[in-house]
XYZ file of C-alpha atoms in Angstrom:
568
model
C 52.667 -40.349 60.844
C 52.566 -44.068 61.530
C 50.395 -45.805 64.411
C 52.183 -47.666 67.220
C 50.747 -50.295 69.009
C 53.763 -51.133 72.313
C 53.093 -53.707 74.541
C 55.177 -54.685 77.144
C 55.169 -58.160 79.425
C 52.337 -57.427 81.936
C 53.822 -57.466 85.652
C 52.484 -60.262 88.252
C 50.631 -58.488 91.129
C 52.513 -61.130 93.805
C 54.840 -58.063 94.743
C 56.056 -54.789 94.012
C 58.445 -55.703 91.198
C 62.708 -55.437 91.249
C 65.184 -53.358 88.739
C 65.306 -56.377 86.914
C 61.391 -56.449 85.917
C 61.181 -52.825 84.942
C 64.927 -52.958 83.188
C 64.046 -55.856 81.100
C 60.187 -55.011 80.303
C 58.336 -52.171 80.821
C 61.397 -49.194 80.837
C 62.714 -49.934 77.201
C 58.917 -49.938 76.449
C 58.429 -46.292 77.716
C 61.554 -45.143 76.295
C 60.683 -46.323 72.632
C 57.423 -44.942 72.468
C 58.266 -41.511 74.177
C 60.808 -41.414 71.486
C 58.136 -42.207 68.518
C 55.985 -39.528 70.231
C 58.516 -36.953 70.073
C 58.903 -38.182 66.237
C 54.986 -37.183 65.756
C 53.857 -40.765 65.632
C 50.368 -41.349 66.889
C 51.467 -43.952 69.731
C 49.013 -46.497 72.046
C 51.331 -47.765 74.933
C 49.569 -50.553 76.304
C 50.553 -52.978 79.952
C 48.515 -53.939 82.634
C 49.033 -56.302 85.964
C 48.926 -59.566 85.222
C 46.462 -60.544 88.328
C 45.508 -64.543 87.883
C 47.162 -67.620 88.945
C 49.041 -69.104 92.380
C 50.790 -66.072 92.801
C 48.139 -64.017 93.144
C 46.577 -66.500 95.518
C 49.598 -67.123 97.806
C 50.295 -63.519 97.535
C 47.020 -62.613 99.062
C 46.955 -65.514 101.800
C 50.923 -64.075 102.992
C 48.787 -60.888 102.887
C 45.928 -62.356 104.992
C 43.404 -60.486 102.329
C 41.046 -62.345 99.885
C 42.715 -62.244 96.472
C 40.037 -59.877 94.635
C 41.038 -57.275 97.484
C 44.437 -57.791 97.165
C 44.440 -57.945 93.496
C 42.541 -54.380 94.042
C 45.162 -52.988 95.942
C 48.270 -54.121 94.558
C 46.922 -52.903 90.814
C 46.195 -49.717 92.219
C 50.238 -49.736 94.234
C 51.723 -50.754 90.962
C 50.372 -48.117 88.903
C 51.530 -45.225 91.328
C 54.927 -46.811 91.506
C 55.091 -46.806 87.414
C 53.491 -43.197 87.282
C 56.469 -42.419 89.477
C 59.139 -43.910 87.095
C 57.144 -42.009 84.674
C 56.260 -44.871 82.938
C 53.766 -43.218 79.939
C 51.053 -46.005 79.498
C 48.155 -44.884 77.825
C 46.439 -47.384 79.169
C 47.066 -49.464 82.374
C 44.531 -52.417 82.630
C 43.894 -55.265 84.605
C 43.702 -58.547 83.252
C 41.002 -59.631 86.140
C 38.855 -57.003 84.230
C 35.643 -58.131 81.970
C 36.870 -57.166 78.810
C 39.462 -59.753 79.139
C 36.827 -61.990 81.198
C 35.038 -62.108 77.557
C 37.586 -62.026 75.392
C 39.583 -64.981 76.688
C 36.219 -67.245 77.225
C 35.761 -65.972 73.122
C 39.414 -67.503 72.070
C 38.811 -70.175 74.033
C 35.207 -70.768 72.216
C 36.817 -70.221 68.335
C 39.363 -72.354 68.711
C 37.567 -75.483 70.130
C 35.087 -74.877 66.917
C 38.030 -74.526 64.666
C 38.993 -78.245 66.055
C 42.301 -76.792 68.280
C 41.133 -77.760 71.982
C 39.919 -80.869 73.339
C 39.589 -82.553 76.910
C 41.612 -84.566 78.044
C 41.883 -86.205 81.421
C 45.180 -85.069 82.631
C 47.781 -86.778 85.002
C 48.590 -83.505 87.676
C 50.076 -83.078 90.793
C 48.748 -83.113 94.174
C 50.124 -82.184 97.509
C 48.553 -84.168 100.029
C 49.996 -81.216 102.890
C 48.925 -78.371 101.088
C 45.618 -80.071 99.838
C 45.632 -79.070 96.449
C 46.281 -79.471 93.143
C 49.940 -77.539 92.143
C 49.801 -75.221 88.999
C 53.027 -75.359 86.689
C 55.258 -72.922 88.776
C 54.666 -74.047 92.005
C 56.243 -77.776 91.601
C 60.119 -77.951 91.146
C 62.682 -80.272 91.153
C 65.753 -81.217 88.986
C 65.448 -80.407 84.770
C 65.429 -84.101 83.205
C 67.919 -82.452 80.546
C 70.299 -79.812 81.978
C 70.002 -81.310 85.548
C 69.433 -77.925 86.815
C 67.763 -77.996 90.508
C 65.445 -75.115 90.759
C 63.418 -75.819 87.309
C 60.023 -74.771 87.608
C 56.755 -76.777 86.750
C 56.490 -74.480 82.930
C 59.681 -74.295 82.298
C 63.676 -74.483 83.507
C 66.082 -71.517 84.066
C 68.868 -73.438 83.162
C 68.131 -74.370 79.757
C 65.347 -72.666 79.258
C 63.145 -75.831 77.764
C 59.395 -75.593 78.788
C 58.172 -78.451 80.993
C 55.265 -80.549 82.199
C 55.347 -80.484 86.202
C 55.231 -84.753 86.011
C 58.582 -84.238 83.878
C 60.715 -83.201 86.879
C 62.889 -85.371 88.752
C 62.670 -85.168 92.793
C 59.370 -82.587 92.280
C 58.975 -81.017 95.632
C 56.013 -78.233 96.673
C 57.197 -75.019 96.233
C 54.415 -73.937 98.243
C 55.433 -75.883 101.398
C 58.653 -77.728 99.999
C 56.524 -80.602 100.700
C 57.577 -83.803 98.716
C 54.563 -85.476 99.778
C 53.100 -85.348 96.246
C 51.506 -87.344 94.064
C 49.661 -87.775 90.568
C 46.259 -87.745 90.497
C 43.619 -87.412 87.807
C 41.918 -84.261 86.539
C 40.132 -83.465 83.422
C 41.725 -80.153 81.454
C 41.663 -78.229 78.256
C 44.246 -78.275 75.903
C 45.162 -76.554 73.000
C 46.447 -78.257 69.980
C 49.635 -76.404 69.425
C 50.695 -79.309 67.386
C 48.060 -79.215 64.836
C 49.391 -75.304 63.766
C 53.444 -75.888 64.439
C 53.479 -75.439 60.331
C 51.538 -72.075 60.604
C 53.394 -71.140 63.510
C 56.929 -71.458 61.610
C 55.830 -70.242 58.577
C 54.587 -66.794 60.512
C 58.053 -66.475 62.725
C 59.934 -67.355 59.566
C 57.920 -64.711 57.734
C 59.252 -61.672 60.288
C 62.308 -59.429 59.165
C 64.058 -57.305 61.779
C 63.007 -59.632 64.657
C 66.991 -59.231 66.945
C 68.509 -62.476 67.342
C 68.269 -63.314 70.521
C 64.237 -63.763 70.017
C 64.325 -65.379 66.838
C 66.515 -67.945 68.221
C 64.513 -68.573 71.419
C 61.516 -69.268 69.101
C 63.138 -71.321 66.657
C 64.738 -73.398 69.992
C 61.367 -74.303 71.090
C 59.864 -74.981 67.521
C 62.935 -77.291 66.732
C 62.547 -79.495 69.791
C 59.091 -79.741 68.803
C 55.722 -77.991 70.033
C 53.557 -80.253 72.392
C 49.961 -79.392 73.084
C 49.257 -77.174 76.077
C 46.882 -77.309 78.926
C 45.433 -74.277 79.139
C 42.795 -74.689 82.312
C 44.125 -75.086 86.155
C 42.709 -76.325 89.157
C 42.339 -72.801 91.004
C 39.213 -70.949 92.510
C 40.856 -67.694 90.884
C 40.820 -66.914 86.810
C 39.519 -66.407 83.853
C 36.047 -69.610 84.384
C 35.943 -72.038 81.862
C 32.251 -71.636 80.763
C 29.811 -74.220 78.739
C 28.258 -73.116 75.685
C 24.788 -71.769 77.264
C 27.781 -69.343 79.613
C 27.106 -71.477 83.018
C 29.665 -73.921 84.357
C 31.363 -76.595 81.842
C 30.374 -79.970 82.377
C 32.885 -81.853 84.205
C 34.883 -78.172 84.652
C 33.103 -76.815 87.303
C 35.926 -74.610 89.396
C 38.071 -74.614 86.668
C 40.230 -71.342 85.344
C 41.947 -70.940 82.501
C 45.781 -71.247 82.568
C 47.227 -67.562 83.371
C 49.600 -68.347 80.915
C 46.677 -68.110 77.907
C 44.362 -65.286 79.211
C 47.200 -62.992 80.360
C 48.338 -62.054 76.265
C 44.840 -61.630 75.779
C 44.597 -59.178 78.520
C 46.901 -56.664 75.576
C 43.244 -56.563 73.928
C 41.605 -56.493 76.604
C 43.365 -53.806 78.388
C 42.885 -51.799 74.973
C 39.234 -52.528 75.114
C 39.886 -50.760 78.660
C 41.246 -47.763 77.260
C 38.830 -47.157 74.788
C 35.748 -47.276 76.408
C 37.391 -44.855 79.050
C 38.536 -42.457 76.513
C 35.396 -42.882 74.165
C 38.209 -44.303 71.464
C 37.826 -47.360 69.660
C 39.647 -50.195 69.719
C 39.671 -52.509 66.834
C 40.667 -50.452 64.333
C 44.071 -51.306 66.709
C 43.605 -54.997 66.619
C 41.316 -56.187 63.903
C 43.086 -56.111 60.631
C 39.233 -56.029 58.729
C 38.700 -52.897 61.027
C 42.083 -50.775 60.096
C 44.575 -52.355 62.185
C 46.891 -53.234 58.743
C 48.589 -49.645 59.194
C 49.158 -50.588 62.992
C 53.135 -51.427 63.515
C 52.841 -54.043 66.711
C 55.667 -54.245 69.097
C 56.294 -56.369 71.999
C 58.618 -55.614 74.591
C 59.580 -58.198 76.774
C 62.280 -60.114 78.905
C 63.752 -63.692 77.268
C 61.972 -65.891 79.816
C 58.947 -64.547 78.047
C 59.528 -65.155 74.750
C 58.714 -68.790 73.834
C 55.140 -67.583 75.212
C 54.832 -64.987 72.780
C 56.410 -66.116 70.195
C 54.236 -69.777 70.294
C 51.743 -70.011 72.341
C 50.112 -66.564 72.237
C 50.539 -67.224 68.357
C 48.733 -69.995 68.652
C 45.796 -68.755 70.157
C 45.272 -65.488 67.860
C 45.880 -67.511 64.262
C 44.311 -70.288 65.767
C 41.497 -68.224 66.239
C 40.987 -68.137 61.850
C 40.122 -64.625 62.913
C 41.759 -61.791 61.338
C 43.461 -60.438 64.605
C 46.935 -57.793 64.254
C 49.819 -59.813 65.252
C 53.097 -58.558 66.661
C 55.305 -57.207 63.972
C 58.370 -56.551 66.070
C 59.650 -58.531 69.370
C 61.940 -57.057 71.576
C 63.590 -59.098 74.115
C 66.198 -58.222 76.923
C 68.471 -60.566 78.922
C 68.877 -60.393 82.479
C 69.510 -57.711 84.735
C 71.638 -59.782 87.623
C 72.366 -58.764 91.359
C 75.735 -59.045 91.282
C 76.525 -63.100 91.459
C 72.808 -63.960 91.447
C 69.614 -62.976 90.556
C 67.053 -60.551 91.350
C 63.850 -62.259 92.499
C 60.690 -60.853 94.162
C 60.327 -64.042 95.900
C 63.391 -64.309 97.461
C 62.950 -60.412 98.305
C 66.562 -60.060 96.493
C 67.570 -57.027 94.924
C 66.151 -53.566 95.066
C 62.685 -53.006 94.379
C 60.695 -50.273 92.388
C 60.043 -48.482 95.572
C 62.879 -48.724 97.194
C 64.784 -47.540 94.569
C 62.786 -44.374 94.530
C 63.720 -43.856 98.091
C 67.310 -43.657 97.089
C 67.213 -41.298 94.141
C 64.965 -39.807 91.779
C 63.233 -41.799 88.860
C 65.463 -40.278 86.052
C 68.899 -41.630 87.704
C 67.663 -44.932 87.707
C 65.951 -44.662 84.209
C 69.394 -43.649 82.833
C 71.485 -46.453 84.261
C 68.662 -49.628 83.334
C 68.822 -47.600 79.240
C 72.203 -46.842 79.087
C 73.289 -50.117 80.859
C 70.856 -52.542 80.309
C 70.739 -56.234 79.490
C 70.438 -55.841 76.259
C 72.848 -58.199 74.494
C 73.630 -59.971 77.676
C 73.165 -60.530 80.659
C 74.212 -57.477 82.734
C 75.064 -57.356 86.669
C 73.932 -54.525 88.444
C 76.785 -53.023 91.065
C 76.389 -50.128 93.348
C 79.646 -49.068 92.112
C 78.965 -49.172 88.669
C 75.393 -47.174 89.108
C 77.449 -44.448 91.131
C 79.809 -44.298 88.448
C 77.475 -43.892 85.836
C 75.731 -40.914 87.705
C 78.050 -39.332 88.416
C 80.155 -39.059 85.663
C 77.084 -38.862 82.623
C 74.520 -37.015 84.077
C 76.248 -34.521 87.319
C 79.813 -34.102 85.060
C 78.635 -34.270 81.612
C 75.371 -33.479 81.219
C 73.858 -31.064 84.576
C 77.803 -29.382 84.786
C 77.086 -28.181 81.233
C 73.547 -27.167 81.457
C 74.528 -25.203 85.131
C 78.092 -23.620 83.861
C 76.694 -22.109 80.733
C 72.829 -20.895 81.947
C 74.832 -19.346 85.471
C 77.766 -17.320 83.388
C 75.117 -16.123 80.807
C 72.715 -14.895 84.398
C 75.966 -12.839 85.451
C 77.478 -11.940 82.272
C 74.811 -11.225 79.454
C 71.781 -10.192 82.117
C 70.130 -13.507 81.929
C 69.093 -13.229 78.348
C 69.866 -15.144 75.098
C 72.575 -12.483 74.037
C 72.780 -10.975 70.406
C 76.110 -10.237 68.823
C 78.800 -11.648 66.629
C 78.639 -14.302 63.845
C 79.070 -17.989 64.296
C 82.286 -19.692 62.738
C 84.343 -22.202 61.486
C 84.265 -23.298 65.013
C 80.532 -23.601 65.209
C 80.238 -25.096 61.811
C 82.089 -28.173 62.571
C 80.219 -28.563 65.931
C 76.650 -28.340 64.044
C 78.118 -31.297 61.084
C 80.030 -33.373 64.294
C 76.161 -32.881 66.044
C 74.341 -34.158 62.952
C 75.967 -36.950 62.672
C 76.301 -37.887 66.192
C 72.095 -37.340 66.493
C 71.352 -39.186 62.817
C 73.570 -42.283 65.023
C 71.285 -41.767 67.830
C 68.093 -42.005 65.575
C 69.641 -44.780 63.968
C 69.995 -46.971 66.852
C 66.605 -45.583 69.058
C 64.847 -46.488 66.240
C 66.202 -50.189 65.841
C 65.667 -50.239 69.929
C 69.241 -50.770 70.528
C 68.865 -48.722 73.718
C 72.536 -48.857 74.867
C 73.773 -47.661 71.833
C 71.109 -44.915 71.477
C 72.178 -44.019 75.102
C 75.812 -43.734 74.336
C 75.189 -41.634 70.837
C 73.149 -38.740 73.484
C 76.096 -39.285 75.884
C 78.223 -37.949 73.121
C 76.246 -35.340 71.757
C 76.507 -34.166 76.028
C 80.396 -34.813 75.280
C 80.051 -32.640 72.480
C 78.645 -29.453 73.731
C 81.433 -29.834 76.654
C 84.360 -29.558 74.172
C 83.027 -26.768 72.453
C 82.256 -24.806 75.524
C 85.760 -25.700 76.611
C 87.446 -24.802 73.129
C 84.809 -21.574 73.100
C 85.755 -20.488 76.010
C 83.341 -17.313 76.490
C 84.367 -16.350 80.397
C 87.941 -15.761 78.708
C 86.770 -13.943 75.641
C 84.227 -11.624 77.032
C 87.484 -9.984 79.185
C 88.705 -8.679 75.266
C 85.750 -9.468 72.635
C 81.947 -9.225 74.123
C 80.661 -10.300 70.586
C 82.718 -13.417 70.437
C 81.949 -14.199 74.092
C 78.100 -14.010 72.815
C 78.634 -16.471 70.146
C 80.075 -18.867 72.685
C 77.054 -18.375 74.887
C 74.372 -18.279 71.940
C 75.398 -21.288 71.132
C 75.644 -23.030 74.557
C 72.473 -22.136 75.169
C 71.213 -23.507 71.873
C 72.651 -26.833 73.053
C 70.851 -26.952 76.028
C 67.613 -26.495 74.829
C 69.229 -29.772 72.220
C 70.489 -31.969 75.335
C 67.020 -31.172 76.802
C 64.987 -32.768 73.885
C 67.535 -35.612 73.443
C 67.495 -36.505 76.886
C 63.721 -36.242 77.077
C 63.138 -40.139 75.635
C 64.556 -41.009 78.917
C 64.716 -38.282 81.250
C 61.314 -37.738 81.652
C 61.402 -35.233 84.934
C 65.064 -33.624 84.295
C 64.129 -32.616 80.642
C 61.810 -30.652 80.876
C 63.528 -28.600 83.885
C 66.802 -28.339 81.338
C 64.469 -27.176 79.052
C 62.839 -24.518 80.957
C 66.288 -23.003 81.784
C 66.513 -21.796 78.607
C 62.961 -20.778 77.987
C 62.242 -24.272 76.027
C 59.511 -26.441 76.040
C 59.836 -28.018 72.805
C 60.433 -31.567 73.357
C 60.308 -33.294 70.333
C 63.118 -35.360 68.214
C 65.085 -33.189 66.099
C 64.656 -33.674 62.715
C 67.776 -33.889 60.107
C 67.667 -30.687 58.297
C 66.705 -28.809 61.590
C 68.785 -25.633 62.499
C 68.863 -26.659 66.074
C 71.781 -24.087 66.953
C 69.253 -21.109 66.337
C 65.999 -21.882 68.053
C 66.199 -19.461 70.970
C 65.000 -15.695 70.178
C 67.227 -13.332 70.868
C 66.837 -11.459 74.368
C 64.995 -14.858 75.648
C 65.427 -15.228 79.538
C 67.237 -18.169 80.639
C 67.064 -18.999 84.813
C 69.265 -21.761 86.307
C 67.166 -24.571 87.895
C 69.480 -25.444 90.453
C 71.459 -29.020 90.825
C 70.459 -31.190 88.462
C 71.985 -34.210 89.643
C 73.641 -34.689 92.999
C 76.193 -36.879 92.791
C 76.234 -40.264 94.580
C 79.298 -40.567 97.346
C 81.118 -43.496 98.418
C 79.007 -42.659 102.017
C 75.594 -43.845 100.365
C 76.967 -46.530 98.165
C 78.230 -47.937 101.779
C 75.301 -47.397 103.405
C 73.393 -49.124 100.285
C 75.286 -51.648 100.177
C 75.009 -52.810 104.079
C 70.657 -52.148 103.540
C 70.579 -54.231 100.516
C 74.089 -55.847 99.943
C 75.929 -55.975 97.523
C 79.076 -58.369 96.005
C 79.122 -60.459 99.083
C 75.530 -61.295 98.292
């Protein structure tokens, strides 16, 4: 049994977040460690909301709340909407809470001794109408290299380059859309990325198994050379910068630190959370002279996030000289896309956690973001591709299969796991084509290739459906009742399969598949299991009813006129 320490990128609390957040972050995160818990791994599933910064604090004013009680409620929205995907945190933290208070204000404190932060008096800025300094994200403009026109303040979408707000060419509010800016000064923290870009390339070169896509997005930024970062913002909400006696910093006073540095820090934190709730510990998880070197660390996480976590976080925990666990595996997805465009919880564009649940049940969604996903690319969700996928993997494949053979065996064998004549030739090739088809699925869960994982359970499904087809027990009970038992022995077996390889990602429908047959054994089959023979003899089986309604061209109209859809 190995320990598992999953992270995945904590959610802003400016909004109930879109497909494209969960899809790209916190899903593939749930799926891999619900799949290492069904392996027997002991596994700590870490996330929290992500509450400081201007989002929080225009988020609140558009609310007409204070931020701490918006911050309050929005937490407490976001967790019921993730318990509803079934989302299996152990933990679910806050990063406005005072374990990450401390533990940020610590970093901060280790690395100024260790000679990586310094004042400086910074060039920022200012919007005269909106009376305030602007953080990173809320001045854009034009990218000075890829000319793209809706580059943020941190960094551009286009090219994907981080940026200094005064680097932007025609920098307007995105507050206001003022333009009325200018640069004023303002004294800061920084910390001196620079001074560790060695260390920093030496650890990223160090990591095997790391997918391309995140290596490369490190090594980008690394190549075109790490600058030092301000970490501290002009806001009235964050993390305070503190002096050394714990009041207000000299020439700091109102001062945060950058939600950019505290926020990674809130993983910690948040498992500092869980353990004093759950009388656990929690640095035998993080502290490598406590017992964290058995701890495999990995970070799940859409490619916007990356250079973060792959530099800057970095920075802060080897900075540190401390002996802190750092990630061992990085995960990170492309874009889920609205058709032509993006999703975006500004722009209110796409559909949203909740809303989604309005349509459907978690599980349909859940399937389509795993077995669909951005994981290689970018990947545009369609209404007509979701229906699709529905209706033809989980109504015709896998709840058709489950229904036909737990019905016929209700009205033909008296609901009961029938005894009676010996399994084949037939059966014998289905149990090798199974093996391999669930040692491919293993293969690829394991190595977090999601779509492919998806697609190897998908044809275990397929599999059980030919046989039953080839098997055919409503035709041979009319001549051979002992051959027709075979058929339905082993269909039921297969359920009872489907139900525990589904169960990674079918967190509600599982179980019910499960408990047709008189299962509740979830867990990943192991190689040498004889997974045709686990039911007892004379075991009741019960249909559960539809499993999965199929979506009609009706409701994909009517979805696409509520949210739109290609013309969007």
């Amino acid at each position: 049994m190995t320990r598992i320490l999953i992270t995945s990128a904590l959610p802003y609390i400016n909004g109930i977040k879109h497909l494209g957040n969960l899809a790209g972050s916190m899903l593939p995160a749930d799926v891999w460690a619900r799949f290492k818990r069904a392996e027997g791994h002991d596994v700590l599933y870490i996330c929290a909301t992500d509450e400081h910064g201007t989002p929080a604090e225009l988020a609140a004013a558009a609310a007409g709340q204070d931020v701490q009680t918006y911050c309050d409620e929005q937490h407490q929205v976001q967790k019921q909407i993730a318990d509803a995907f079934g989302l299996s945190f152990d933990w679910f933290g806050r990063s406005s809470g005072p374990q990450n208070r401390a533990l940020t204000q610590h970093f901060a404190k280790v690395l100024e001794d260790n000679g990586l932060i310094e004042e400086r008096v910074d060039r920022m800025i200012y919007s005269i109408d909106d009376g305030r300094f602007l953080p990173d994200r809320y001045v854009e403009g034009t990218c000075p290299h890829c000319g793209f026109e809706k580059a943020r303040g941190d960094q551009c979408d286009g090219c994907g380059r981080l940026l200094d707000p005064t680097d932007l060419i025609n920098p307007y509010s995105a507050v206001s859309g003022s333009r009325n800016l200018e640069v004023r000064d303002t004294r800061h923290l920084y910390l001196l990325q620079t001074k560790i870009e060695d260390k920093i390339r030496g650890w990223i070169d160090g990591k095997q198994g790391w997918q391309p896509l995140a290596k490369s997005i490190a090594n980008k930024h690394l190549d075109e050379g790490l600058i030092d970062r301000g970490i501290t913002r002009d806001l009235k909400w964050g993390v305070p910068v503190i002096g050394p006696d714990g009041g207000s910093r000299p020439g700091m006073e109102g001062k945060v630190f950058y939600v950019w540095f505290d926020a990674p820090i809130e993983y910690i934190g948040a498992t500092q959370e869980w353990a004093e709730a759950n009388g656990k510990t929690w640095k035998d998880w993080w502290r490598l002279d406590e017992g964290a070197e058995d701890v495999r660390y990995v970070q799940f996480m859409g490619k916007d996030n990356v250079a973060f976590h792959t530099v800057s976080f970095p920075a802060t925990i080897i900075g540190s000289g401390e002996p802190w666990k750092t990630v061992d595996q990085l995960k990170a997805f492309n874009w889920l896309n609205w058709y032509g465009g993006k999703f975006s919880t500004s722009m209110k564009r796409g559909v949203f956690m909740d809303q989604a649940l309005e349509l459907l049940p978690a599980d349909f969604w859940r399937w389509y973001l795993t077995a669909y996903g951005p994981e290689h690319s970018d990947a545009a969700f369609t209404w007509e591709q979701f229906q699709s996928a529905v209706n033809k993997d989980l109504a015709d494949v896998l709840g058709n299969f489950v229904n036909r053979i737990v019905k016929f065996t209700e009205s033909k064998f008296d609901g009961v796991v029938p005894e009676g004549g010996v399994a084949g030739e037939v059966e014998a090739k289905l149990e090798a084509d199974l093996r391999a088809v669930i040692a491919e699925a293993t293969e690829h869960f394991e190595a977090m290739e999601f779509r492919k994982a998806a697609a190897a359970v998908r044809g275990a499904w397929a599999l059980g459906n030919e046989y039953l087809q080839f098997a055919a027990p409503w035709t041979a009970l009319k001549t051979d009742r002992d051959q027709a038992a075979v058929g339905v022995r082993t269909g039921l077996n297969l359920v009872a399969l489907f139900a525990r390889l589904a169960a990674p990602i079918l967190t509600t429908s599982a179980p019910k598949i499960a408990e047709s047959v008189g299962s509740t054994d979830l867990s990943w089959p192991k190689a040498d299991e004889d997974f045709l023979n686990v039911l007892p003899l004379g075991q009741k089986v019960e249909a559960q009813g539809v499993l999965f309604n199929k979506i009609d061209d009706t409701m994909v109209a009517e979805w696409s006129e509520r949210f739109g859809g290609a013309e969007s």
